Each structure stands twice: as structure tokens, then as C-alpha cells.
Short mmCIF file of C-alpha atoms in Angstrom, two decimals:
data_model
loop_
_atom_site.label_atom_id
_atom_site.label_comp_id
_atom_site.label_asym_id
_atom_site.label_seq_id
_atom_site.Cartn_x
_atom_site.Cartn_y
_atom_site.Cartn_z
CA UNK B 161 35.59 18.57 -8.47
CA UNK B 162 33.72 16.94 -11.14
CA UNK B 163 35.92 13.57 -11.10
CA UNK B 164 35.02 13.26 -6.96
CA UNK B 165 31.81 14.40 -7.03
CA UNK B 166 31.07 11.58 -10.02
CA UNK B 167 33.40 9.00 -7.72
CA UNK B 168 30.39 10.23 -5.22
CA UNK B 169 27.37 9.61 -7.11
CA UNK B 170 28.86 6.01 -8.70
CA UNK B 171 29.70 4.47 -5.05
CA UNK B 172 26.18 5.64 -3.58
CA UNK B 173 24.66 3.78 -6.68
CA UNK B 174 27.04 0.90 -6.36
CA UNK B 175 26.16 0.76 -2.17
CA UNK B 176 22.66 0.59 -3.27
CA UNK B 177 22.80 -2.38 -5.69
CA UNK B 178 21.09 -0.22 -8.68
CA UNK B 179 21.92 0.84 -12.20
CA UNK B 180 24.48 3.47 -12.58
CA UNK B 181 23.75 7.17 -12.99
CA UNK B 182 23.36 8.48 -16.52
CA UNK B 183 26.30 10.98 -17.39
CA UNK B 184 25.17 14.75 -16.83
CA UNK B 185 27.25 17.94 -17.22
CA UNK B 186 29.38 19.06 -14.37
CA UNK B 187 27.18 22.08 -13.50
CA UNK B 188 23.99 20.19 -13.73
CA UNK B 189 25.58 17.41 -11.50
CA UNK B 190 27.16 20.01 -8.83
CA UNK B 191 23.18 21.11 -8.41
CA UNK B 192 21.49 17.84 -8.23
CA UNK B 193 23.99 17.01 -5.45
CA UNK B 194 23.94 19.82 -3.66
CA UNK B 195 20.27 19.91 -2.86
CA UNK B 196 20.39 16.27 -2.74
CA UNK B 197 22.69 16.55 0.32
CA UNK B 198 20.81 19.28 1.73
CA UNK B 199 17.48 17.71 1.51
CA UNK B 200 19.20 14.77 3.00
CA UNK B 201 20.56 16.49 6.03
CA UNK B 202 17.50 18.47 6.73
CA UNK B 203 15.41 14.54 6.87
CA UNK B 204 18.19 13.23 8.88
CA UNK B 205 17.21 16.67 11.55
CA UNK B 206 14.07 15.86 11.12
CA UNK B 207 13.66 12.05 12.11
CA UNK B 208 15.60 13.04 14.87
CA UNK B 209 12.55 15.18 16.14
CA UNK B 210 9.95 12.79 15.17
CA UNK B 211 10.14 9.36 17.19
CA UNK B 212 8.75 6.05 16.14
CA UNK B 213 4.96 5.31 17.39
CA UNK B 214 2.51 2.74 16.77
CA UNK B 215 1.71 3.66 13.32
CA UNK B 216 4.98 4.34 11.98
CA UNK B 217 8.58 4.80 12.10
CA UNK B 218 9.74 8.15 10.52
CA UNK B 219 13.57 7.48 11.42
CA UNK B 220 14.12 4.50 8.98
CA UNK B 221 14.27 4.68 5.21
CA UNK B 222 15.46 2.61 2.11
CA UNK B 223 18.13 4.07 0.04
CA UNK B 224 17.27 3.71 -3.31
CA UNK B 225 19.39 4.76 -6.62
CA UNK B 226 18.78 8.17 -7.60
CA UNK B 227 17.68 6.85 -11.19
CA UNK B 228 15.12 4.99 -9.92
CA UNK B 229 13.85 7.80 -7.78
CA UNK B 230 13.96 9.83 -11.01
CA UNK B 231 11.99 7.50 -12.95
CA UNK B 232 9.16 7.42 -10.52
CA UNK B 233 8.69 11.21 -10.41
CA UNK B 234 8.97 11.41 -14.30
CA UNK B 235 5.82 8.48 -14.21
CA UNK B 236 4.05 10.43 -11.42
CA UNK B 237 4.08 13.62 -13.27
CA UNK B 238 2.27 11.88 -15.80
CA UNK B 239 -0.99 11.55 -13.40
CA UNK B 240 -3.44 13.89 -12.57
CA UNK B 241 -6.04 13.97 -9.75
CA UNK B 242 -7.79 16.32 -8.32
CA UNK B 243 -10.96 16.14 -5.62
CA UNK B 244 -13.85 17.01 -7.95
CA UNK B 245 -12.00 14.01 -10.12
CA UNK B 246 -12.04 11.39 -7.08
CA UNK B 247 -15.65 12.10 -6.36
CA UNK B 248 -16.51 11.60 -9.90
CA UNK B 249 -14.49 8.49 -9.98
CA UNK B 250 -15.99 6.73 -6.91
CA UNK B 251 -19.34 7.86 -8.31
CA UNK B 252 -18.51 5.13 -11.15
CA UNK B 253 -17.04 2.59 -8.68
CA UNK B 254 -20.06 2.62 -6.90
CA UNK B 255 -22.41 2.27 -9.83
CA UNK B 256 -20.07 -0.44 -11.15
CA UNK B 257 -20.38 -2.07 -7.28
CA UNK B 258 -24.00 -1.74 -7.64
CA UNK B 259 -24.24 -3.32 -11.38
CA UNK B 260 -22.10 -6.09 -10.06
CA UNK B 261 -24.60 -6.96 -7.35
CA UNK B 262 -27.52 -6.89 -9.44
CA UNK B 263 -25.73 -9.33 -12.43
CA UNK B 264 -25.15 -11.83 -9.09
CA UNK B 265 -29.35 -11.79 -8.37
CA UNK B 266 -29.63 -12.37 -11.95
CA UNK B 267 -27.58 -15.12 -11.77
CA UNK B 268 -29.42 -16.45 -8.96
CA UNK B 269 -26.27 -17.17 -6.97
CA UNK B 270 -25.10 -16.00 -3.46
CA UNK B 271 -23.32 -12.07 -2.33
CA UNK B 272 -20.26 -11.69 -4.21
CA UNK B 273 -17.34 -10.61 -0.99
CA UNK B 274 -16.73 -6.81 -0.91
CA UNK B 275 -13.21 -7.06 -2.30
CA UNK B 276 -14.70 -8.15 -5.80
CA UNK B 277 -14.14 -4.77 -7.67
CA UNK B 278 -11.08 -4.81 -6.42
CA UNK B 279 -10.21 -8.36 -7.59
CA UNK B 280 -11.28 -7.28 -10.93
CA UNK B 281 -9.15 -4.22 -11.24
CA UNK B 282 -6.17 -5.54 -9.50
CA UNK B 283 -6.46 -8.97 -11.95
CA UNK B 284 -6.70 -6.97 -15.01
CA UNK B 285 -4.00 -4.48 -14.05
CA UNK B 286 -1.21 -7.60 -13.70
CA UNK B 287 -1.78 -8.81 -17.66
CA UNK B 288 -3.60 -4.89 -19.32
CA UNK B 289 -2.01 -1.09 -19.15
CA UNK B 290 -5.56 0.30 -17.69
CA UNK B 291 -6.08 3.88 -19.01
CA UNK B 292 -7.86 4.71 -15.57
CA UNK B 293 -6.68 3.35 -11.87
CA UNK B 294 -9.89 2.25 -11.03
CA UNK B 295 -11.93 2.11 -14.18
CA UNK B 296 -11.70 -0.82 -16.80
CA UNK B 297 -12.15 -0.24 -20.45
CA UNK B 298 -13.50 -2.67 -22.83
CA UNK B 299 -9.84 -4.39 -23.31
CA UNK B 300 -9.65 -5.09 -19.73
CA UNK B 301 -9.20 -8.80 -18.20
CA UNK B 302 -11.81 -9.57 -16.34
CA UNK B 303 -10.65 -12.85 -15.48
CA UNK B 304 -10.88 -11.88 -11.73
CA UNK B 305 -14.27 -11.09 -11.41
CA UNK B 306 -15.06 -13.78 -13.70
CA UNK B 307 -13.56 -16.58 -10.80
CA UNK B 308 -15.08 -14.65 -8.10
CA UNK B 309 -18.79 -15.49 -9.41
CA UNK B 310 -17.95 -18.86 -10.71
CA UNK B 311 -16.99 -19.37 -6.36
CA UNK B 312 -19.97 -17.76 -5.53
CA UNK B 313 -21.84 -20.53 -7.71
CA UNK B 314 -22.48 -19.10 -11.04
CA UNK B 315 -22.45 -20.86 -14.04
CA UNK B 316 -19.17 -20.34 -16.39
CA UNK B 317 -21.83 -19.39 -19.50
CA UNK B 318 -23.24 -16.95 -17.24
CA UNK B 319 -20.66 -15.15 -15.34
CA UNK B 320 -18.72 -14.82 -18.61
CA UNK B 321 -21.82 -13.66 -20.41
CA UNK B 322 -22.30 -10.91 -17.30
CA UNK B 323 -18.34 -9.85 -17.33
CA UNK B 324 -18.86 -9.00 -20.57
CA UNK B 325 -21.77 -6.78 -20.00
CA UNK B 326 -20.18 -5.41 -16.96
CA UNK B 327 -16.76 -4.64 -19.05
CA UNK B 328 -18.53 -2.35 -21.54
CA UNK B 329 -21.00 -0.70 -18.92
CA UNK B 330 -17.53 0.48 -17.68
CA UNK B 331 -16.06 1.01 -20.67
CA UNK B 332 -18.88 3.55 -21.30
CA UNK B 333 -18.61 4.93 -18.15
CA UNK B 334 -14.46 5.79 -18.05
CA UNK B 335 -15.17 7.50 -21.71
CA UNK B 336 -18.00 9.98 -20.22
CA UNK B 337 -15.73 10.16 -17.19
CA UNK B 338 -12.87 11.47 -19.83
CA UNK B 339 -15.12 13.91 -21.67
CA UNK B 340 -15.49 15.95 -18.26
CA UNK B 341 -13.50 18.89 -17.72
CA UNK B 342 -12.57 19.19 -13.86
CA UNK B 343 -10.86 22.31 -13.92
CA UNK B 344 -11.85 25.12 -16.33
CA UNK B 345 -15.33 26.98 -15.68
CA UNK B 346 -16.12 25.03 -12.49
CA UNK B 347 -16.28 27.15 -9.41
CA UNK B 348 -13.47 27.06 -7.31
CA UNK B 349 -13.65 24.75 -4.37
CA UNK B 350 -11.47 24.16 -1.26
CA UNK B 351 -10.92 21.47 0.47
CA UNK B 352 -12.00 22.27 4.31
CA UNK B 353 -10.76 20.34 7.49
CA UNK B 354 -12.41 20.31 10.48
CA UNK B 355 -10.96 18.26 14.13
CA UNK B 356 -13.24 16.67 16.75
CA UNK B 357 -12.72 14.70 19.30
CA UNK B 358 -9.44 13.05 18.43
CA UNK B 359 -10.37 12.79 14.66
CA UNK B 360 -10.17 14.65 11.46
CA UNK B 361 -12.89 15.09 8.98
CA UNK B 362 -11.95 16.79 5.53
CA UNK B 363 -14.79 17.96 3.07
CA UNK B 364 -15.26 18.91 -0.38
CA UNK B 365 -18.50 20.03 -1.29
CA UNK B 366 -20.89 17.57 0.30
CA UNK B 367 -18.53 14.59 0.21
CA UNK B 368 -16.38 13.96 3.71
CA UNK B 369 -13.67 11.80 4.65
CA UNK B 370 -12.47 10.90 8.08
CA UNK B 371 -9.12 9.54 9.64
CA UNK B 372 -7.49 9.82 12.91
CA UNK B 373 -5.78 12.87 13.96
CA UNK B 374 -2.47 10.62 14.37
CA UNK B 375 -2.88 9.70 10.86
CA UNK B 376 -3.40 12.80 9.86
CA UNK B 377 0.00 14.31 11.67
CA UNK B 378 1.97 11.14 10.29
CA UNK B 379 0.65 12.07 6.40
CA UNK B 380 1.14 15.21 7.07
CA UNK B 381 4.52 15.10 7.86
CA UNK B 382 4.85 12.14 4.81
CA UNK B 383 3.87 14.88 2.99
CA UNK B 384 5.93 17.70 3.82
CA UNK B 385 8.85 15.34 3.72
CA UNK B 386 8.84 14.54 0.41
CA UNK B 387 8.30 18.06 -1.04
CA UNK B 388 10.72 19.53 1.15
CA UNK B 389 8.85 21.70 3.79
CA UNK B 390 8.83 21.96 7.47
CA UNK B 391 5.14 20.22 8.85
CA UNK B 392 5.30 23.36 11.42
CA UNK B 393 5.51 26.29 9.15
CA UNK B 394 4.07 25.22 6.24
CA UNK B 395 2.42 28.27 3.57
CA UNK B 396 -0.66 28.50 3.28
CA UNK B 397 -0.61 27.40 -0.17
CA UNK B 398 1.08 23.93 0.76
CA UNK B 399 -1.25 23.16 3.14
CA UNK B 400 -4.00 23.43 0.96
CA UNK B 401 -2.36 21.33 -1.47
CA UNK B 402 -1.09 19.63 1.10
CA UNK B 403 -5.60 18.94 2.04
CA UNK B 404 -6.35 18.17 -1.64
CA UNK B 405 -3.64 15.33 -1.67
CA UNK B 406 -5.37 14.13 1.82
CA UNK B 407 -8.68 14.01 0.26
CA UNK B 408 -8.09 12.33 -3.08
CA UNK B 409 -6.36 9.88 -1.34
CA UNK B 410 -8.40 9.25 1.58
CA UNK B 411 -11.26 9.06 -1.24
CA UNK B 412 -9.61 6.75 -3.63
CA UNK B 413 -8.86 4.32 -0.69
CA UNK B 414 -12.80 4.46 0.16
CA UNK B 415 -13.68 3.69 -3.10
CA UNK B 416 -12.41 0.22 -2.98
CA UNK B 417 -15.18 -0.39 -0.21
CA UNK B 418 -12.92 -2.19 2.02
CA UNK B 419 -10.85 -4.88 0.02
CA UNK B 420 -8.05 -2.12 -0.18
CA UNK B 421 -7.32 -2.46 3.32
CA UNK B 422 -6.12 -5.31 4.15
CA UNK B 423 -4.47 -6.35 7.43
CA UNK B 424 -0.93 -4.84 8.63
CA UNK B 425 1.63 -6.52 10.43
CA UNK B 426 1.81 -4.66 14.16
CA UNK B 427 4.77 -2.42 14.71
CA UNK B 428 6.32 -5.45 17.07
CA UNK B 429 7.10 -7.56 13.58
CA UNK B 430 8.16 -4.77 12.03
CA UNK B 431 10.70 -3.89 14.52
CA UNK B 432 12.25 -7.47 14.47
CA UNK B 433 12.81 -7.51 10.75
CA UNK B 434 14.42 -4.12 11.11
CA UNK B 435 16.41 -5.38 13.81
CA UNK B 436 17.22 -8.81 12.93
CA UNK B 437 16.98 -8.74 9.06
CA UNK B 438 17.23 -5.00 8.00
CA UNK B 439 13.71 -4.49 6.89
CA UNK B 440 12.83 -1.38 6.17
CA UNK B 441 10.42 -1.47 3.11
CA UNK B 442 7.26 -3.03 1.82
CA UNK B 443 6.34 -4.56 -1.28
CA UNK B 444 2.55 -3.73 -1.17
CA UNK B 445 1.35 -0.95 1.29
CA UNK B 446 -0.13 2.42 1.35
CA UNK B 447 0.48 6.08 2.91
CA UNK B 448 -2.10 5.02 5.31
CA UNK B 449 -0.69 1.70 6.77
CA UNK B 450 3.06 1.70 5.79
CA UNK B 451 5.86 1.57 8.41
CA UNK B 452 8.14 3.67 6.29
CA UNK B 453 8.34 6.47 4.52
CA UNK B 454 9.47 5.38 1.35
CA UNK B 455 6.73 1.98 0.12
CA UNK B 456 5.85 0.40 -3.13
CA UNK B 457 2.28 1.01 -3.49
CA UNK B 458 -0.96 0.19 -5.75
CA UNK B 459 -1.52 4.24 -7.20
CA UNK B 460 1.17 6.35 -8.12
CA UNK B 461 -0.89 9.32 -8.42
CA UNK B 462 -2.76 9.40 -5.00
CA UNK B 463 0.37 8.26 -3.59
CA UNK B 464 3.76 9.38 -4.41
CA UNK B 465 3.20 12.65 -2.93
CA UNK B 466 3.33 10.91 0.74
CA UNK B 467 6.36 8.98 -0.53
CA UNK B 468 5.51 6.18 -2.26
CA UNK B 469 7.61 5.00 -5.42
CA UNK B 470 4.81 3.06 -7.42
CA UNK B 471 3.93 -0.27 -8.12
CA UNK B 472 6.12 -3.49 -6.86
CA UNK B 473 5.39 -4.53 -10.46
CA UNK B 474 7.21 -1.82 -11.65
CA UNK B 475 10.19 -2.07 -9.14
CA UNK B 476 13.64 -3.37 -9.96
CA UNK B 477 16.12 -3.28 -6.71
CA UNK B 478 19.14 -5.10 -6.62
CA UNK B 479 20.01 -5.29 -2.98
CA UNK B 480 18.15 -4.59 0.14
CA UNK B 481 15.54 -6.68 2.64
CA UNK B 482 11.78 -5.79 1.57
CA UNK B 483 8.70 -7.42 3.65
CA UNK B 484 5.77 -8.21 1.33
CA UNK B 485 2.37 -8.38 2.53
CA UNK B 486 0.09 -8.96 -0.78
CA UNK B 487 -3.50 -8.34 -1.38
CA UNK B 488 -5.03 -11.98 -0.72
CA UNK B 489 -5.74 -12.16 -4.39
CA UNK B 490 -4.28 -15.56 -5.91
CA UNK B 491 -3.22 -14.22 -9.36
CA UNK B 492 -1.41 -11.01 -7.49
CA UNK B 493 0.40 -13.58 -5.11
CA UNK B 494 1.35 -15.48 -8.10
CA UNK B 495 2.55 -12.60 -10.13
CA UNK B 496 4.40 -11.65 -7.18
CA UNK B 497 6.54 -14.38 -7.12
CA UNK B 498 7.38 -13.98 -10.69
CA UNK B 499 8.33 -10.87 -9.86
CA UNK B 500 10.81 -11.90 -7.04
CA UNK B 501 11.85 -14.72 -8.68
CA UNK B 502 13.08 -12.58 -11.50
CA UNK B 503 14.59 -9.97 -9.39
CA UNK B 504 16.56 -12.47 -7.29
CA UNK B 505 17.84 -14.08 -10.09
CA UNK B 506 19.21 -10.76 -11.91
CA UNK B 507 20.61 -9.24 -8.31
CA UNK B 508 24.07 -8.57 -7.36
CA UNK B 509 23.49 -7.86 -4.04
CA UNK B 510 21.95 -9.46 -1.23
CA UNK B 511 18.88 -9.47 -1.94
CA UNK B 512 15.48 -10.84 0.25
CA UNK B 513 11.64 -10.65 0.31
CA UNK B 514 10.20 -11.57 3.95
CA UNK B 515 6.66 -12.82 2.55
CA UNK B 516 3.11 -13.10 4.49
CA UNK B 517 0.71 -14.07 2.73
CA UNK B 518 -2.54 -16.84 4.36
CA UNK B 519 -1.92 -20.44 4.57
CA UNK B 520 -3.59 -21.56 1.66
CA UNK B 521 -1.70 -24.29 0.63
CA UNK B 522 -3.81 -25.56 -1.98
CA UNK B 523 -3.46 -22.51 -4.07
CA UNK B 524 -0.84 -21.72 -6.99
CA UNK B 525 0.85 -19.04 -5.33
CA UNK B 526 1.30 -20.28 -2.29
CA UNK B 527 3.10 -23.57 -4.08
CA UNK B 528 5.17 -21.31 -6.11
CA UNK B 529 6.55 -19.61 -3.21
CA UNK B 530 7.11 -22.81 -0.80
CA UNK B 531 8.74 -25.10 -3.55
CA UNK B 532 10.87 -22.24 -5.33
CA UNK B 533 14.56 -22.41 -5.00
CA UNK B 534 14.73 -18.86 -3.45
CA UNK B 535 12.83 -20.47 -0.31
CA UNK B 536 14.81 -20.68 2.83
CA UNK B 537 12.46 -20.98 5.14
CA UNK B 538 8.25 -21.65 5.71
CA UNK B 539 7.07 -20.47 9.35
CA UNK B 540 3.85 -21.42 9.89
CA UNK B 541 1.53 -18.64 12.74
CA UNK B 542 -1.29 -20.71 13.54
CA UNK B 543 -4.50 -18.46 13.12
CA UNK B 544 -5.22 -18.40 16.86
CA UNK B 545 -1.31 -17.39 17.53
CA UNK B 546 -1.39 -14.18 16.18
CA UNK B 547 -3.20 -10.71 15.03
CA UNK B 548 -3.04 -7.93 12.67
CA UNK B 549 -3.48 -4.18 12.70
CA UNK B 550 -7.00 -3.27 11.00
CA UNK B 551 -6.75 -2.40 7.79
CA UNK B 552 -9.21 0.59 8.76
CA UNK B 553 -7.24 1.54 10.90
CA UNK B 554 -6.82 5.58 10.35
CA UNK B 555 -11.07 5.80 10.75
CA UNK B 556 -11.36 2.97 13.91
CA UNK B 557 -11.07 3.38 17.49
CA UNK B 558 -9.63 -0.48 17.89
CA UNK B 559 -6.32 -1.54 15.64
CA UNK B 560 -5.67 -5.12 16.73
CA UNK B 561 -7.84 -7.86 15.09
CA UNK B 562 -7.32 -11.49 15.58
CA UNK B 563 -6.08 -13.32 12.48
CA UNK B 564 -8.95 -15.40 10.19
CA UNK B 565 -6.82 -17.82 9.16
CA UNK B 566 -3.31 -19.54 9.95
CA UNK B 567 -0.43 -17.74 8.24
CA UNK B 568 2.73 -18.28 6.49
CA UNK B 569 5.97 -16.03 6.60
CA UNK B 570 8.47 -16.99 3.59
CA UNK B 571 12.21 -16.29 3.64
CA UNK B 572 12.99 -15.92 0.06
CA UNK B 573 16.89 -15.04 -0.11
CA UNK B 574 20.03 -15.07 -2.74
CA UNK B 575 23.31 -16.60 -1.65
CA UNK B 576 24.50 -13.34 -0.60
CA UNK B 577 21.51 -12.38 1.53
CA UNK B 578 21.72 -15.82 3.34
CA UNK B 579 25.37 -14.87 4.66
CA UNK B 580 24.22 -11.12 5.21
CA UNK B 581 21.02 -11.77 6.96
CA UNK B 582 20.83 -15.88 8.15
CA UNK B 583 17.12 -16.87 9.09
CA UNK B 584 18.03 -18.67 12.78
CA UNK B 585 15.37 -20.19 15.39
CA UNK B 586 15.84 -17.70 17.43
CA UNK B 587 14.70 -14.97 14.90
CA UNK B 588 11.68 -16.92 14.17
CA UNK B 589 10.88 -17.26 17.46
CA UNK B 590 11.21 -13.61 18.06
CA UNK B 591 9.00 -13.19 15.04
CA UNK B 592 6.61 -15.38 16.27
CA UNK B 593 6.30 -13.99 19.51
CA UNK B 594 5.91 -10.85 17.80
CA UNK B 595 2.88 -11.80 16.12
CA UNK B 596 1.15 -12.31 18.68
CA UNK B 597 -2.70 -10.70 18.62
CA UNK B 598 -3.16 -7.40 21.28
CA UNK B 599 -7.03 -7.56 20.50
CA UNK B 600 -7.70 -8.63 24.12
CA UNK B 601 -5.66 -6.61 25.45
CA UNK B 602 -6.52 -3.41 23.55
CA UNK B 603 -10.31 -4.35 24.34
CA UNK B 604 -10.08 -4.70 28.36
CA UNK B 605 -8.05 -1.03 27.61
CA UNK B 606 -11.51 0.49 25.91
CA UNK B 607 -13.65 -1.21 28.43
CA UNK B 608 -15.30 -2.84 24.85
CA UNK B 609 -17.33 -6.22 24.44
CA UNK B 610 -16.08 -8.59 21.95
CA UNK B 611 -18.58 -6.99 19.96
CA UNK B 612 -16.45 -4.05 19.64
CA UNK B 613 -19.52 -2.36 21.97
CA UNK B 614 -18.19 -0.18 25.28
CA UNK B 615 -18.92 -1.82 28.63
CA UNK B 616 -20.86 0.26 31.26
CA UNK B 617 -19.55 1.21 34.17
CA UNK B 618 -21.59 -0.31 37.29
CA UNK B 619 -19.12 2.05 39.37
CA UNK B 620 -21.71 3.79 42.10
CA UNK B 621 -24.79 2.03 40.51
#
């Protein structure tokens, strides 16, 4: 038994390109396997019950390595959030927001874009370990915010002189943030959650968050997925935890102010690089705009309870199609394809990242990824071609938005993944096609403006 059942374990590492499994005693394997295959046949029941929609497709799933699944829930256990937490920490984020603000009017220069904090963090998180997900410390790189009010017209002198400032106000901030105690002697709160009119609104204490009720039955089921438990007949217990997990998330995604949410491909794309290319993962995404259950995503502890496996930084596969839809940030594109680069180079599989990142040709990253060996193909979407899903949208009434800017869609792929996957015309032309924007379409549906305002009726009138 323990010879086959190790043949077992070694071929479903092999099939999925990653390291082997570490040696384990026969009894301890037995287990592990067992409820492995269980879990897996009860998700296998359940996709069957769930269709795909618009906002995701609950019958498609990576296979990944147990190993690496093990490593990610040995990291995640690591992290600790909690609601009172998340309000505290958004608290910060906003005061930080605010600071920032004020050090551009002292600088005399123009509004700094709403994604700055999280150009900062995001920058200083690619070359420092941050102690906090959203919260520098006074070792942090603050390179990225530094760039963002040298474009917005500041002088180097200045905007260095301000980062500085700015890095120690937060440094102050994260250690009064770690002094509190979250837990012990505070009076028990819950988590409440309330439905109207098609929507969800959760509340802890006097802070709410909102999302759609069909995001809140596809995290819901996320959820219950990855612990085990039947959405239906959930305890009582679970779904309060289940409620906490909503809200911390929901918060920490809020806290970035918008720049978190950046545009989705529409469920058309997705389907043709499932379809045409295998897709069925993404690089950079989050329980609230993935296509998949299983994602690479920017925080491990918000996140991994709805199925994400951590940062794309900190992900090694050796086989398998991934799409890869970066933050627009030009030192996380660049990392990025450092990252691939390095990956492709070390696979022994077929292995292939389907990139989309904006046309801008005149930065670093996009250079890197058009001139790099890997390359196998550049479509260019003109901007007035195609559309995106809002990033907002689990709390919006619309999804489709028009595109701001061309885009281009790169076809990075080993030897192996150009014989197992070949990118053809007629695939990019599906793709293409794919892309194109429902805004229109979705607005005559609403009876809106383009001003996103309803129409009246002049029925009877």
C-alpha cells in the first residue's frame, strides 16, 4: 500500500511540473491522501452544482503540487486579522492618505492620482519584507511615492525631503498600531449582515461595507470551499467566521481608495484562454475579481481563506498557462518580468504567462517584456476596440467600462508550451473579438446616460 500510494503522490507532483513531495511515514501519508481525495471528490460534486456566470467560473481550477499548497497555509497561519484590526488599519491609511495630500500643497504642485499609497506600498514591498501589509516602517522604499510627486511636478529636493517625513509619520504610526491589543478586554463584537435590494451590507460597530449579493454568494461559496463546508448548511459558527473574513477583506480592499481595483478582463477573454490556451489562473487578482478559485494575490492574510495562494512574487510553478493582469505600476510590471523570466528559464514543463498590461511603450517594463526571448507574440487592442470589467465591480450597478488606453496582450512561452499551446491568428482574433467593450450595450440595458445617470421614461407622459 505504501509503495502505490507514494507511486500516487510522485506522478500527481510530476503531472503538475512541481517539486517532489517530502518523505512522510506510511500512516501519516495514508491520512493526508485520504482526505485529500475526499475533499477532492466532494469539489468535483460541487462545481457540478454551481455553473459558470459572469463573475466567475467555479468548475475550473489549477492543480498545484501539494508542497506548494502546504507552504502557503504554513505562511498564512502566520497572519492575523481580525475586524477591530482592519478598522484600525484603514484608520492609518487614511491619515497617511491625508498627510500625503497636505505634503503635495506644501510642495505647491498638482493632486497626486488616488493609487499613490498604493504605489508606495506595492514599490516598497518588491525590494523590503514590510512588517505590516499596508503600513511602511522607517526601512521602507519609498521610491514609489517619491516618482509619483516628482510627475506631479515636485522638485527631487522636495519630494525626497517629504518621503522622508512621510516614512517616519508611518513608522510611528504601525508601532502604536502594534502596541494595541485587539482581542483581550475589548467587548465582544459581531459582525452583522444585512440584504437590500439586490445588495449586501456587513457592519461592525459603526463601520459598513457593501458588495453585491452575487459577490457575496460567489465568496461565500470561495469560502466554504476551501475550508471544507457545504455553502447551504453551514454552522453557525462558520458563518460568522465565515462574516469576519468578508469584512476584513472587503475593508482592506477599501482601504486602498481605489488603486486596488484595477480593471478585469470580461468573462468572454477568459473563456478563450481556457479554451484555446488552458488558462485557468491569474498572476495578480483578488477574491473579489478572480475567475478562479485558486489566484495569486497581493494579501495572504485577507485572502487565502477564499482561496488564494499568496503573492506571484512568491510563486514558483513549473508547468501550467497563467494570465497576468498587473497593477499599472512600472516597477511591479518590471519585477514581474523578472519573475517570469526566471521561472521560464528554470521550468520543465510547458510553461506560459498570457500578459495585459497598457501600451506604454516608452516604459521599462513594457520593453522588457516585448524584446525578451520568452516573447512569442505582441497583440496590440486599440483603446477604442475593447473594455474591461470595473474594478468596483462587487459595489456598482454597471461592470463594463471602456478601456483608457490601447492595450497589449504578450505571449510569453518555453519551447514546450509553444508545441502544447501554439499562439495562431485565429486565436488572436478570437481574443480580440473577445475584448470587445459591452459598456453600450450594458447602458441601453439600464436605460443609463453616458453619465452613468438612469434615463426617464417619457412612457404615458
Amino acid at each position: 500500500m505504501a509503495d502505490t500510494l507514494e507511486t500516487i503522490l510522485a506522478s500527481m507532483a510530476a503531472a503538475t511540473g512541481n517539486a517532489s513531495l517530502p518523505e512522510k511515514s506510511n500512516a501519516a501519508a495514508t491520512t493526508e491522501f485520504e482526505v485529500s481525495k475526499s475533499t477532492s471528490k466532494k469539489r468535483e460534486r460541487e462545481t457540478l452544482l454551481t455553473p459558470p456566470s459572469d463573475i466567475w467560473n467555479p468548475q475550473e481550477e489549477m492543480s498545484l503540487d501539494f508542497t506548494v499548497l502546504a507552504k502557503v497555509t504554513d505562511a498564512a497561519k502566520s497572519c492575523t486579522t481580525n475586524p477591530a484590526m482592519e478598522i484600525a488599519r484603514q484608520q492609518i491609511v487614511r491619515t497617511l492618505c491625508s498627510k500625503i495630500r497636505r505634503a503635495s500643497e506644501d510642495l505647491g504642485i498638482g493632486k497626486v492620482p488616488n493609487s499613490v499609497y498604493e504605489t508606495w506600498q506595492f514599490t516598497s514591498q518588491l525590494t523590503v519584507k514590510e512588517h505590516d501589509p499596508l503600513i511602511s516602517h522607517d526601512g521602507s522604499d519609498y521610491s514609489g511615492l517619491f516618482e509619483e510627486l516628482c510627475k506631479a511636478g515636485a522638485s527631487k529636493s522636495g519630494a525626497r525631503k517629504k518621503c522622508k517625513e512621510l516614512t517616519r509619520e508611518s513608522e510611528r504610526m504601525l508601532r502604536k498600531f502594534g502596541q494595541q491589543d485587539f482581542v483581550a478586554g475589548k467587548k465582544k463584537v459581531r459582525v452583522t449582515v444585512m440584504e437590500e435590494g439586490g445588495s449586501f451590507q456587513l457592519a461592525y460597530g459603526k463601520s459598513t461595507v457593501k458588495l453585491s449579493a452575487a459577490h457575496y454568494v460567489k465568496l461565500c461559496e470561495m469560502y466554504a470551499r476551501k475550508q471544507g463546508l457545504d455553502r447551504s448548511r453551514m454552522a453557525l459558527k462558520d458563518q460568522c467566521e465565515f462574516e469576519n473574513a468578508l469584512f476584513c477583506l472587503l475593508l482592506r480592499y477599501e482601504s486602498l481608495d481605489g488603486g486596488g481595483f484595477q480593471a478585469a478582463l470580461n468573462e468572454e477573454c477568459f473563456g478563450v484562454l481556457l479554451e484555446e490556451f488552458n488558462c485557468r489562473m491569474e498572476c495578480f487578482a483578488s477574491p473579489l475579481n478572480c475567475r478562479y478559485s485558486r489566484f495569486c494575490s497581493a494579501f495572504l492574510d485577507t485572502d487565502f481563506v477564499f482561496g488564494s495562494v499568496g503573492s506571484f512574487f512568491d510563486f514558483s510553478p513549473r508547468s501550467g498557462c497563467f494570465e497576468a493582469n498587473p497593477p499599472f505600476i512600472p516597477r511591479v510590471i518590471e519585477r514581474m518580468a523578472d519573475h517570469m523570466t526566471a521561472l521560464l528559464t528554470a521550468a520543465d514543463g510547458p510553461l506560459a504567462f498570457i500578459v495585459i498590461i497598457p501600451a506604454w511603450q516608452e516604459t521599462e517594463g513594457w520593453r522588457r517584456l516585448n524584446t525578451s526571448r520568452f516573447n512569442q507574440m505582441h497583440l496590440l487592442v486599440p483603446q477604442k476596440q475593447h473594455g474591461y470589467c470595473e474594478g468596483k465591480q462587487q459595489i456598482r450597478k454597471t461592470r463594463w467600462r471602456i478601456a483608457s488606453f490601447d492595450t497589449s496582450v504578450f505571449f510569453w512561452q518555453n519551447a514546450k508550451a509553444c508545441n502544447e499551446w501554439p499562439v495562431t491568428e485565429k486565436k488572436l482574433e478570437s481574443l480580440k473579438h473577445a475584448f470587445k467593450s459591452k459598456q453600450a450595450e450594458e447602458r441601453d440595458a439600464l436605460g443609463l446616460r453616458k453619465s452613468g445617470k438612469r434615463v426617464r421614461s417619457t412612457h404615458g407622459t
